[in-house]
């Protein structure tokens, strides 16, 4: 069967992921390879001190992204996209999306990027003996209750961005277990919200204006591979106002970007993991056993199958690097030497590869927002050096690349050095690795382990949720997700692996010694 015939037969699967700067849709073929994609660029908005995305922009971005996919399918394969075997939605995890009984949004969407729930997160961590990060939905809810915010007695439904879009398309208030693990702690044995902790939360909030039981407002968990609803007529009209794409397509459970990253890198087994790097950066390490202590720098979430995962999440990654590249581009333009964006990035990365291993004492902090891993309530990008630092373009470029992984290293060192978590393989994906050298090399040095980039590394989470959708549509329902990924997706796929280089390892150690000592300067700058 040709690719065109496969698409026309309605057997292809579709994944749509809402990233922090781009909404992307991917159509995959008979061998689960990407056939076509569509994109819509967007940005969060700082509204009254809160990072948010208006829900009108969510809907408009969904439509534009899907229209771009349909246009590219017709251009490449000469046929309209009218149906699919299955589809799925994923998005940035966490945050605060609450609605009343009539479906009215009660407050603007508070995204993962906000660091406004320190009081609630600390209290819940103490009560649960389980780390509750500031960005988790339950921390946002409890902080709103502690603040006695006007809307809290009207909350009838709380969900994530992926759960919200899934609801728009299917009418179902459901969630995948991985995305659910960023709302509230999960019981991985029974694959449900932790019952003891929900009871503690209800006891904590008893007597407040928040009158609901927690389980009554959270989305129902649907396990990977199960049908989580079908595309309704209303959902199809929202997705494709032209009417070409028809209702009735089954959807897999909506998932978080962390879980789709795990699917897209085949890292769902113990001692495997992945690093996803874009606007934010996070590692996901599948655990063999529970950690010995609660660490505020480390979240415990789950794989798409519900197995426990240690997650180190850092709010800032490439935003500051991108800003520097844009500034360099403006300089070149002013000098009459325009260069394409792709060539400019390649140039900066090539210069970074030539820098001194320790960046010559040039230190960059890339914090665009607060960072709980390093105890920052707010952030400001900062570059500092001493008068005798080797301030060259190569060292500055290398320092900017180092800064994208520096905070991640701080959290990962807790796992590997304190908790003695062993790593067999780490896969990397996301925008940071579109130019592998030196990003892949420096990440290997920072984490002290081999880093593999698959050929699919640039496809990211949209491909990952498309794979989870295809898994839902599989004919052999006894096939597990790990078998599906091993046999149907990654069996013959090529990848490139880089091992830590001693020169880079020594360099980033020296860099990190200064970086950690200089965090006091970053904290002071953030208060200005």
Short mmCIF file of C-alpha atoms in Angstrom, two decimals:
data_model
loop_
_atom_site.label_atom_id
_atom_site.label_comp_id
_atom_site.label_asym_id
_atom_site.label_seq_id
_atom_site.Cartn_x
_atom_site.Cartn_y
_atom_site.Cartn_z
CA UNK A 1 0.00 0.00 0.00
CA UNK A 2 1.40 3.42 -0.93
CA UNK A 3 1.54 6.23 1.62
CA UNK A 4 -1.26 8.02 -0.25
CA UNK A 5 -3.46 4.92 -0.14
CA UNK A 6 -2.67 4.47 3.56
CA UNK A 7 -3.75 8.02 4.33
CA UNK A 8 -6.91 7.73 2.20
CA UNK A 9 -7.82 4.48 3.98
CA UNK A 10 -7.97 6.34 7.31
CA UNK A 11 -5.34 4.06 8.88
CA UNK A 12 -2.78 6.76 9.73
CA UNK A 13 -2.59 8.20 13.24
CA UNK A 14 -2.31 11.83 14.33
CA UNK A 15 -0.62 13.45 17.30
CA UNK A 16 -0.99 17.09 18.36
CA UNK A 17 1.23 18.61 21.03
CA UNK A 18 0.94 22.05 22.62
CA UNK A 19 4.50 23.09 23.38
CA UNK A 20 5.48 26.31 25.06
CA UNK A 21 6.40 28.07 21.79
CA UNK A 22 4.91 25.84 19.11
CA UNK A 23 1.84 23.72 18.57
CA UNK A 24 2.71 20.81 16.30
CA UNK A 25 0.67 18.10 14.59
CA UNK A 26 2.24 14.96 13.11
CA UNK A 27 0.69 12.32 10.84
CA UNK A 28 2.40 8.92 11.01
CA UNK A 29 2.38 6.08 8.50
CA UNK A 30 2.16 2.32 8.37
CA UNK A 31 5.58 1.89 10.00
CA UNK A 32 4.89 4.70 12.49
CA UNK A 33 7.23 7.07 10.70
CA UNK A 34 6.28 10.76 10.33
CA UNK A 35 4.61 11.47 7.01
CA UNK A 36 3.64 15.11 7.38
CA UNK A 37 3.41 17.80 10.01
CA UNK A 38 1.76 21.14 10.69
CA UNK A 39 2.81 23.90 13.06
CA UNK A 40 1.52 27.03 14.73
CA UNK A 41 3.89 29.29 16.64
CA UNK A 42 2.69 30.97 19.81
CA UNK A 43 4.00 32.49 23.02
CA UNK A 44 2.87 32.75 26.60
CA UNK A 45 1.66 36.11 27.88
CA UNK A 46 2.59 37.79 31.16
CA UNK A 47 -0.79 39.05 32.38
CA UNK A 48 -0.93 40.81 35.75
CA UNK A 49 2.23 39.00 36.78
CA UNK A 50 0.96 35.57 35.67
CA UNK A 51 2.33 33.55 32.75
CA UNK A 52 -0.68 32.41 30.74
CA UNK A 53 -2.13 31.37 27.38
CA UNK A 54 -5.67 32.64 26.67
CA UNK A 55 -7.98 29.75 25.79
CA UNK A 56 -9.09 31.55 22.61
CA UNK A 57 -5.47 31.26 21.48
CA UNK A 58 -5.51 27.56 22.37
CA UNK A 59 -8.47 27.01 20.04
CA UNK A 60 -7.12 29.24 17.28
CA UNK A 61 -3.70 27.56 17.48
CA UNK A 62 -5.29 24.11 17.32
CA UNK A 63 -7.17 25.04 14.16
CA UNK A 64 -4.20 26.70 12.48
CA UNK A 65 -1.85 23.85 13.29
CA UNK A 66 -4.29 21.24 11.97
CA UNK A 67 -5.00 23.29 8.84
CA UNK A 68 -1.26 23.42 8.17
CA UNK A 69 -1.06 19.63 8.56
CA UNK A 70 -3.97 19.12 6.14
CA UNK A 71 -2.41 21.52 3.63
CA UNK A 72 0.92 19.72 3.77
CA UNK A 73 -0.71 16.28 3.44
CA UNK A 74 -2.58 17.37 0.31
CA UNK A 75 0.53 19.01 -1.13
CA UNK A 76 2.77 15.99 -0.48
CA UNK A 77 0.36 13.11 -1.14
CA UNK A 78 -2.36 14.59 -3.33
CA UNK A 79 -5.23 13.65 -1.05
CA UNK A 80 -7.29 15.32 1.64
CA UNK A 81 -6.96 14.24 5.25
CA UNK A 82 -10.48 13.17 6.20
CA UNK A 83 -10.05 10.53 8.91
CA UNK A 84 -7.52 8.61 11.01
CA UNK A 85 -7.16 5.32 12.85
CA UNK A 86 -6.64 7.27 16.08
CA UNK A 87 -5.41 10.58 17.33
CA UNK A 88 -4.12 12.07 20.55
CA UNK A 89 -3.41 15.36 22.30
CA UNK A 90 -0.50 16.21 24.55
CA UNK A 91 0.70 19.43 26.10
CA UNK A 92 2.84 21.11 28.71
CA UNK A 93 2.12 19.45 32.04
CA UNK A 94 0.92 20.98 35.30
CA UNK A 95 -0.52 24.46 35.76
CA UNK A 96 -3.97 25.54 36.84
CA UNK A 97 -7.08 25.33 34.66
CA UNK A 98 -10.34 25.43 36.63
CA UNK A 99 -13.96 25.69 35.52
CA UNK A 100 -17.36 26.04 37.16
CA UNK A 101 -20.31 23.65 36.75
CA UNK A 102 -21.32 25.37 33.51
CA UNK A 103 -17.86 25.05 31.97
CA UNK A 104 -16.89 28.69 32.47
CA UNK A 105 -13.20 29.32 33.06
CA UNK A 106 -12.80 30.84 36.53
CA UNK A 107 -9.31 32.41 36.32
CA UNK A 108 -6.77 32.74 33.50
CA UNK A 109 -4.69 29.62 32.88
CA UNK A 110 -1.70 29.63 35.24
CA UNK A 111 1.05 27.74 33.44
CA UNK A 112 3.92 25.59 34.74
CA UNK A 113 6.21 28.61 34.42
CA UNK A 114 4.72 30.47 37.38
CA UNK A 115 6.46 30.29 40.76
CA UNK A 116 3.70 31.65 43.01
CA UNK A 117 2.82 28.61 45.13
CA UNK A 118 5.80 28.24 47.46
CA UNK A 119 3.66 28.28 50.62
CA UNK A 120 1.25 25.65 49.34
CA UNK A 121 3.95 23.43 47.83
CA UNK A 122 5.94 23.41 51.08
CA UNK A 123 2.88 22.62 53.20
CA UNK A 124 1.69 19.79 50.94
CA UNK A 125 5.20 18.32 50.76
CA UNK A 126 5.29 18.25 54.55
CA UNK A 127 1.80 16.76 54.88
CA UNK A 128 2.29 14.10 52.18
CA UNK A 129 6.01 13.32 52.79
CA UNK A 130 6.16 13.55 49.02
CA UNK A 131 7.65 16.36 46.98
CA UNK A 132 4.99 18.69 45.57
CA UNK A 133 6.62 21.19 43.16
CA UNK A 134 5.28 24.71 42.77
CA UNK A 135 4.09 24.13 39.21
CA UNK A 136 1.86 21.12 40.03
CA UNK A 137 -1.87 21.66 39.71
CA UNK A 138 -2.53 20.66 43.31
CA UNK A 139 -0.07 23.30 44.55
CA UNK A 140 -1.88 25.97 42.51
CA UNK A 141 -5.24 24.82 43.85
CA UNK A 142 -4.11 24.79 47.46
CA UNK A 143 -2.42 28.19 47.12
CA UNK A 144 -5.68 29.62 45.76
CA UNK A 145 -7.46 28.15 48.79
CA UNK A 146 -4.86 29.58 51.19
CA UNK A 147 -5.26 32.95 49.48
CA UNK A 148 -9.05 32.62 49.84
CA UNK A 149 -9.43 33.58 46.19
CA UNK A 150 -12.92 34.49 45.10
CA UNK A 151 -13.37 31.59 42.68
CA UNK A 152 -12.52 28.63 44.92
CA UNK A 153 -16.09 27.81 45.98
CA UNK A 154 -17.16 27.59 42.33
CA UNK A 155 -14.61 25.00 41.14
CA UNK A 156 -16.29 21.98 39.55
CA UNK A 157 -13.48 20.74 37.27
CA UNK A 158 -9.69 21.05 37.25
CA UNK A 159 -7.56 19.76 34.41
CA UNK A 160 -4.39 20.25 32.39
CA UNK A 161 -4.00 21.88 28.99
CA UNK A 162 -3.98 18.47 27.28
CA UNK A 163 -7.03 17.41 29.28
CA UNK A 164 -8.83 20.61 28.29
CA UNK A 165 -8.20 20.22 24.56
CA UNK A 166 -9.18 16.54 24.78
CA UNK A 167 -12.43 17.62 26.43
CA UNK A 168 -13.09 20.08 23.60
CA UNK A 169 -12.64 17.32 21.04
CA UNK A 170 -14.45 14.46 22.82
CA UNK A 171 -16.55 15.87 25.65
CA UNK A 172 -14.72 13.50 28.04
CA UNK A 173 -13.16 14.73 31.31
CA UNK A 174 -10.32 12.22 31.32
CA UNK A 175 -6.52 12.19 31.54
CA UNK A 176 -3.59 9.85 30.91
CA UNK A 177 -1.84 8.62 34.03
CA UNK A 178 1.41 10.42 33.18
CA UNK A 179 -0.26 13.80 32.82
CA UNK A 180 -2.31 13.03 35.94
CA UNK A 181 0.95 12.57 37.87
CA UNK A 182 1.64 16.28 37.36
CA UNK A 183 -1.74 17.14 38.87
CA UNK A 184 -1.52 15.00 42.01
CA UNK A 185 0.62 12.10 43.32
CA UNK A 186 -0.12 8.70 41.81
CA UNK A 187 -0.43 5.25 43.34
CA UNK A 188 1.61 3.32 40.75
CA UNK A 189 0.50 -0.07 42.06
CA UNK A 190 -3.21 0.60 41.55
CA UNK A 191 -2.76 3.23 38.80
CA UNK A 192 -4.93 5.87 40.44
CA UNK A 193 -4.60 9.10 42.42
CA UNK A 194 -3.06 8.30 45.80
CA UNK A 195 -6.05 7.66 48.06
CA UNK A 196 -4.33 8.44 51.34
CA UNK A 197 -3.07 11.78 50.06
CA UNK A 198 -6.45 12.78 48.62
CA UNK A 199 -7.95 12.11 52.06
CA UNK A 200 -5.26 14.28 53.68
CA UNK A 201 -5.98 17.06 51.21
CA UNK A 202 -9.71 16.92 51.93
CA UNK A 203 -8.93 17.11 55.65
CA UNK A 204 -6.61 20.10 55.10
CA UNK A 205 -9.26 22.01 53.17
CA UNK A 206 -12.17 21.13 55.41
CA UNK A 207 -13.79 24.25 56.80
CA UNK A 208 -12.57 26.45 53.93
CA UNK A 209 -14.71 27.96 51.18
CA UNK A 210 -13.48 25.20 48.89
CA UNK A 211 -16.31 22.78 49.51
CA UNK A 212 -15.58 20.07 46.95
CA UNK A 213 -13.98 16.68 47.43
CA UNK A 214 -10.73 16.56 45.49
CA UNK A 215 -11.54 13.38 43.55
CA UNK A 216 -14.79 14.98 42.36
CA UNK A 217 -13.01 17.77 40.47
CA UNK A 218 -10.02 15.95 38.96
CA UNK A 219 -10.22 14.20 35.58
CA UNK A 220 -10.70 10.43 35.45
CA UNK A 221 -7.53 8.47 34.68
CA UNK A 222 -7.60 6.33 31.52
CA UNK A 223 -4.70 3.94 30.99
CA UNK A 224 -2.44 3.91 27.95
CA UNK A 225 -3.79 1.89 25.05
CA UNK A 226 -7.41 2.35 26.08
CA UNK A 227 -9.97 4.35 24.11
CA UNK A 228 -10.42 7.69 25.86
CA UNK A 229 -13.32 8.93 23.74
CA UNK A 230 -14.14 9.70 20.13
CA UNK A 231 -14.04 12.90 18.13
CA UNK A 232 -17.51 14.45 18.35
CA UNK A 233 -19.24 16.46 15.63
CA UNK A 234 -18.59 19.59 17.68
CA UNK A 235 -14.96 18.59 18.17
CA UNK A 236 -14.48 17.93 14.46
CA UNK A 237 -15.88 21.36 13.58
CA UNK A 238 -13.51 22.97 16.06
CA UNK A 239 -10.54 21.03 14.71
CA UNK A 240 -11.36 21.55 11.04
CA UNK A 241 -13.95 24.26 10.31
CA UNK A 242 -13.88 23.31 6.59
CA UNK A 243 -15.65 20.06 7.45
CA UNK A 244 -13.22 17.81 5.56
CA UNK A 245 -12.08 15.91 8.65
CA UNK A 246 -14.90 13.78 10.00
CA UNK A 247 -16.08 12.90 13.49
CA UNK A 248 -15.81 9.43 14.98
CA UNK A 249 -12.02 9.08 15.26
CA UNK A 250 -10.97 7.41 18.55
CA UNK A 251 -8.60 9.32 20.83
CA UNK A 252 -5.97 7.93 23.17
CA UNK A 253 -5.69 9.34 26.70
CA UNK A 254 -4.34 12.92 26.72
CA UNK A 255 -0.78 12.98 27.98
CA UNK A 256 1.91 15.35 29.20
CA UNK A 257 4.91 16.42 27.18
CA UNK A 258 7.18 14.49 29.54
CA UNK A 259 5.39 11.22 28.76
CA UNK A 260 5.29 11.80 25.00
CA UNK A 261 9.02 12.50 25.18
CA UNK A 262 9.47 9.09 26.80
CA UNK A 263 7.48 7.44 24.02
CA UNK A 264 9.39 9.35 21.35
CA UNK A 265 12.71 8.12 22.76
CA UNK A 266 11.69 4.58 23.78
CA UNK A 267 12.72 5.25 27.37
CA UNK A 268 9.98 3.68 29.49
CA UNK A 269 11.98 0.81 31.06
CA UNK A 270 13.90 1.00 34.39
CA UNK A 271 17.41 2.53 34.21
CA UNK A 272 16.53 4.28 30.97
CA UNK A 273 15.66 7.91 30.60
CA UNK A 274 15.44 10.89 28.34
CA UNK A 275 16.19 14.57 28.31
CA UNK A 276 13.80 16.94 26.59
CA UNK A 277 15.21 20.37 25.88
CA UNK A 278 13.41 23.38 24.49
CA UNK A 279 12.01 26.40 26.31
CA UNK A 280 12.34 24.32 29.48
CA UNK A 281 14.57 21.29 30.04
CA UNK A 282 13.79 18.16 32.00
CA UNK A 283 15.09 14.66 32.49
CA UNK A 284 12.93 11.60 33.08
CA UNK A 285 14.66 8.61 34.71
CA UNK A 286 12.61 5.43 35.15
CA UNK A 287 13.25 4.09 38.65
CA UNK A 288 13.94 0.53 39.78
CA UNK A 289 13.03 1.37 43.39
CA UNK A 290 11.77 4.29 45.44
CA UNK A 291 14.19 7.07 46.36
CA UNK A 292 15.52 7.00 49.93
CA UNK A 293 14.46 10.56 50.73
CA UNK A 294 12.24 13.40 49.61
CA UNK A 295 14.19 15.87 47.47
CA UNK A 296 12.60 19.21 46.61
CA UNK A 297 14.64 19.29 43.39
CA UNK A 298 13.19 15.99 42.14
CA UNK A 299 9.60 15.24 41.17
CA UNK A 300 8.13 11.75 41.16
CA UNK A 301 5.85 11.36 38.16
CA UNK A 302 5.09 8.34 35.96
CA UNK A 303 5.63 6.80 32.55
CA UNK A 304 2.60 6.54 30.23
CA UNK A 305 2.13 3.09 31.80
CA UNK A 306 2.13 4.41 35.38
CA UNK A 307 5.62 3.31 36.47
CA UNK A 308 7.45 5.76 38.80
CA UNK A 309 9.87 8.22 37.24
CA UNK A 310 12.31 10.68 38.81
CA UNK A 311 11.95 13.98 37.01
CA UNK A 312 14.29 16.95 37.21
CA UNK A 313 12.46 19.89 35.68
CA UNK A 314 14.09 23.25 35.02
CA UNK A 315 12.02 26.21 33.92
CA UNK A 316 14.61 27.82 31.61
CA UNK A 317 16.60 26.31 28.78
CA UNK A 318 16.88 27.82 25.29
CA UNK A 319 15.05 31.16 25.63
CA UNK A 320 18.13 33.13 26.63
CA UNK A 321 20.30 31.38 24.04
CA UNK A 322 17.73 32.24 21.37
CA UNK A 323 17.76 35.88 22.47
CA UNK A 324 21.54 36.05 22.10
CA UNK A 325 21.38 34.47 18.65
CA UNK A 326 18.75 37.02 17.60
CA UNK A 327 20.97 39.83 18.87
CA UNK A 328 23.96 38.49 16.92
CA UNK A 329 21.73 38.30 13.86
CA UNK A 330 20.75 41.95 14.28
CA UNK A 331 24.43 42.88 14.50
CA UNK A 332 25.21 41.02 11.29
CA UNK A 333 22.24 42.65 9.57
CA UNK A 334 23.37 46.11 10.69
CA UNK A 335 26.79 45.31 9.24
CA UNK A 336 25.19 44.41 5.90
CA UNK A 337 25.79 40.67 6.23
CA UNK A 338 22.41 38.99 6.52
CA UNK A 339 22.48 35.30 7.41
CA UNK A 340 19.64 32.79 7.57
CA UNK A 341 18.46 31.76 11.01
CA UNK A 342 19.59 28.17 10.50
CA UNK A 343 23.08 29.15 9.38
CA UNK A 344 23.38 31.59 12.27
CA UNK A 345 22.57 28.89 14.82
CA UNK A 346 25.04 26.53 13.18
CA UNK A 347 27.69 29.26 13.35
CA UNK A 348 27.13 29.97 17.06
CA UNK A 349 27.20 26.25 17.88
CA UNK A 350 30.42 25.79 15.88
CA UNK A 351 32.01 28.65 17.81
CA UNK A 352 30.86 27.10 21.10
CA UNK A 353 32.58 23.85 20.13
CA UNK A 354 35.88 25.76 19.87
CA UNK A 355 35.61 27.46 23.27
CA UNK A 356 37.76 26.63 26.28
CA UNK A 357 36.44 23.65 28.28
CA UNK A 358 35.68 25.93 31.26
CA UNK A 359 34.47 28.79 29.03
CA UNK A 360 37.43 30.85 30.13
CA UNK A 361 35.65 31.91 33.31
CA UNK A 362 32.66 33.39 31.43
CA UNK A 363 29.51 32.30 33.28
CA UNK A 364 25.95 32.60 31.94
CA UNK A 365 22.68 32.23 33.85
CA UNK A 366 19.69 31.69 31.57
CA UNK A 367 16.88 32.26 34.08
CA UNK A 368 13.84 33.86 32.48
CA UNK A 369 11.63 32.81 35.38
CA UNK A 370 11.98 31.53 38.91
CA UNK A 371 13.77 28.21 39.35
CA UNK A 372 12.91 25.95 42.29
CA UNK A 373 15.89 23.64 41.62
CA UNK A 374 18.26 26.49 42.54
CA UNK A 375 15.89 28.24 44.95
CA UNK A 376 15.14 31.28 42.80
CA UNK A 377 11.77 32.97 43.24
CA UNK A 378 12.29 34.96 40.06
CA UNK A 379 14.97 35.15 37.43
CA UNK A 380 16.94 37.51 35.24
CA UNK A 381 19.35 36.41 32.50
CA UNK A 382 22.88 37.26 33.57
CA UNK A 383 26.42 36.95 32.22
CA UNK A 384 29.33 37.65 34.54
CA UNK A 385 33.08 37.32 34.37
CA UNK A 386 36.17 38.55 36.16
CA UNK A 387 38.52 41.11 34.57
CA UNK A 388 40.97 38.37 33.64
CA UNK A 389 38.38 36.01 32.11
CA UNK A 390 38.99 35.02 28.50
CA UNK A 391 36.03 36.92 27.07
CA UNK A 392 35.96 35.61 23.49
CA UNK A 393 33.02 34.90 21.21
CA UNK A 394 33.88 31.20 21.43
CA UNK A 395 33.80 31.19 25.24
CA UNK A 396 30.63 33.26 25.40
CA UNK A 397 28.90 30.92 22.94
CA UNK A 398 30.04 27.86 24.89
CA UNK A 399 28.91 29.38 28.18
CA UNK A 400 25.47 30.07 26.71
CA UNK A 401 25.19 26.42 25.65
CA UNK A 402 26.44 25.26 29.07
CA UNK A 403 23.80 27.42 30.73
CA UNK A 404 21.02 25.44 29.02
CA UNK A 405 22.01 22.27 30.93
CA UNK A 406 23.65 23.65 34.11
CA UNK A 407 20.56 23.61 36.33
CA UNK A 408 19.61 20.16 35.09
CA UNK A 409 23.03 18.90 36.15
CA UNK A 410 22.48 20.16 39.70
CA UNK A 411 19.32 18.07 40.01
CA UNK A 412 20.73 15.02 38.21
CA UNK A 413 23.77 14.98 40.51
CA UNK A 414 21.38 14.34 43.42
CA UNK A 415 20.05 11.25 41.66
CA UNK A 416 23.37 9.80 40.61
CA UNK A 417 25.60 10.82 43.54
CA UNK A 418 23.23 10.83 46.54
CA UNK A 419 20.59 8.30 45.48
CA UNK A 420 23.02 6.13 43.46
CA UNK A 421 20.54 5.80 40.60
CA UNK A 422 22.22 3.90 37.77
CA UNK A 423 21.74 4.88 34.15
CA UNK A 424 22.09 2.56 31.17
CA UNK A 425 21.02 4.87 28.41
CA UNK A 426 19.78 8.41 28.02
CA UNK A 427 18.01 9.58 24.90
CA UNK A 428 17.79 13.26 24.08
CA UNK A 429 15.31 15.16 21.96
CA UNK A 430 13.94 18.64 21.45
CA UNK A 431 14.93 21.88 19.81
CA UNK A 432 18.31 22.17 21.59
CA UNK A 433 19.54 19.14 19.65
CA UNK A 434 18.61 20.21 16.13
CA UNK A 435 22.32 21.05 15.88
CA UNK A 436 23.84 18.11 17.82
CA UNK A 437 27.38 19.50 18.20
CA UNK A 438 28.18 20.59 20.84
CA UNK A 439 24.85 20.26 22.69
CA UNK A 440 24.87 16.46 22.71
CA UNK A 441 28.54 16.35 23.71
CA UNK A 442 28.15 18.82 26.56
CA UNK A 443 25.07 17.05 27.89
CA UNK A 444 27.02 13.76 27.94
CA UNK A 445 29.77 15.48 29.92
CA UNK A 446 27.28 17.10 32.30
CA UNK A 447 25.42 13.87 33.09
CA UNK A 448 28.40 11.54 32.90
CA UNK A 449 26.71 9.04 30.62
CA UNK A 450 26.21 8.21 26.96
CA UNK A 451 23.65 10.37 25.17
CA UNK A 452 21.84 9.03 22.12
CA UNK A 453 20.00 11.06 19.52
CA UNK A 454 17.61 9.07 17.35
CA UNK A 455 16.92 10.16 13.79
CA UNK A 456 13.51 11.17 15.10
CA UNK A 457 14.96 13.47 17.80
CA UNK A 458 13.66 16.63 16.13
CA UNK A 459 10.07 15.32 15.93
CA UNK A 460 9.61 15.48 19.69
CA UNK A 461 6.39 15.05 21.59
CA UNK A 462 3.96 15.43 18.70
CA UNK A 463 5.40 12.23 17.24
CA UNK A 464 5.31 10.68 20.73
CA UNK A 465 1.58 11.28 21.17
CA UNK A 466 0.98 10.05 17.62
CA UNK A 467 2.73 6.80 18.65
CA UNK A 468 0.48 6.52 21.73
CA UNK A 469 -2.51 7.05 19.45
CA UNK A 470 -1.28 4.30 17.10
CA UNK A 471 -0.81 2.05 20.13
CA UNK A 472 -4.46 2.60 21.03
CA UNK A 473 -5.42 1.55 17.47
CA UNK A 474 -3.21 -1.60 17.47
CA UNK A 475 -4.83 -4.82 16.31
CA UNK A 476 -3.15 -7.02 18.94
CA UNK A 477 -4.61 -5.69 22.18
CA UNK A 478 -2.35 -7.99 24.22
CA UNK A 479 0.74 -6.12 22.99
CA UNK A 480 2.29 -3.95 25.70
CA UNK A 481 3.62 -0.47 25.05
CA UNK A 482 7.26 -1.48 25.51
CA UNK A 483 6.84 -4.29 22.97
CA UNK A 484 5.05 -1.98 20.58
CA UNK A 485 7.84 0.59 20.74
CA UNK A 486 10.60 -2.03 20.50
CA UNK A 487 9.08 -4.03 17.65
CA UNK A 488 6.92 -1.61 15.69
CA UNK A 489 8.80 1.68 16.02
CA UNK A 490 12.45 1.59 17.08
CA UNK A 491 13.60 -1.85 15.94
CA UNK A 492 15.40 -0.65 12.82
CA UNK A 493 15.80 3.03 13.66
CA UNK A 494 19.25 4.58 13.53
CA UNK A 495 20.70 6.77 16.25
CA UNK A 496 23.97 8.49 17.09
CA UNK A 497 25.57 8.03 20.51
CA UNK A 498 28.15 10.29 22.14
CA UNK A 499 30.14 9.33 25.25
CA UNK A 500 31.48 11.82 27.80
CA UNK A 501 34.79 13.36 26.78
CA UNK A 502 37.32 13.83 29.59
CA UNK A 503 38.16 17.36 28.43
CA UNK A 504 34.52 18.41 28.41
CA UNK A 505 33.84 16.65 31.72
CA UNK A 506 36.67 18.48 33.49
CA UNK A 507 35.62 21.75 31.87
CA UNK A 508 31.99 21.60 32.93
CA UNK A 509 33.05 20.62 36.48
CA UNK A 510 35.18 23.76 36.71
CA UNK A 511 32.38 25.80 35.17
CA UNK A 512 29.82 24.43 37.63
CA UNK A 513 32.01 25.22 40.64
CA UNK A 514 31.93 28.91 39.67
CA UNK A 515 28.27 28.68 38.55
CA UNK A 516 27.06 27.40 41.93
CA UNK A 517 29.22 29.87 43.86
CA UNK A 518 27.83 32.71 41.75
CA UNK A 519 24.16 31.88 42.29
CA UNK A 520 24.10 34.52 45.03
CA UNK A 521 24.77 37.14 42.35
CA UNK A 522 21.89 35.78 40.28
CA UNK A 523 19.57 35.90 43.29
CA UNK A 524 20.55 39.51 43.94
CA UNK A 525 20.08 40.46 40.28
CA UNK A 526 16.64 38.85 40.24
CA UNK A 527 15.48 41.22 42.99
CA UNK A 528 16.42 44.37 41.07
#
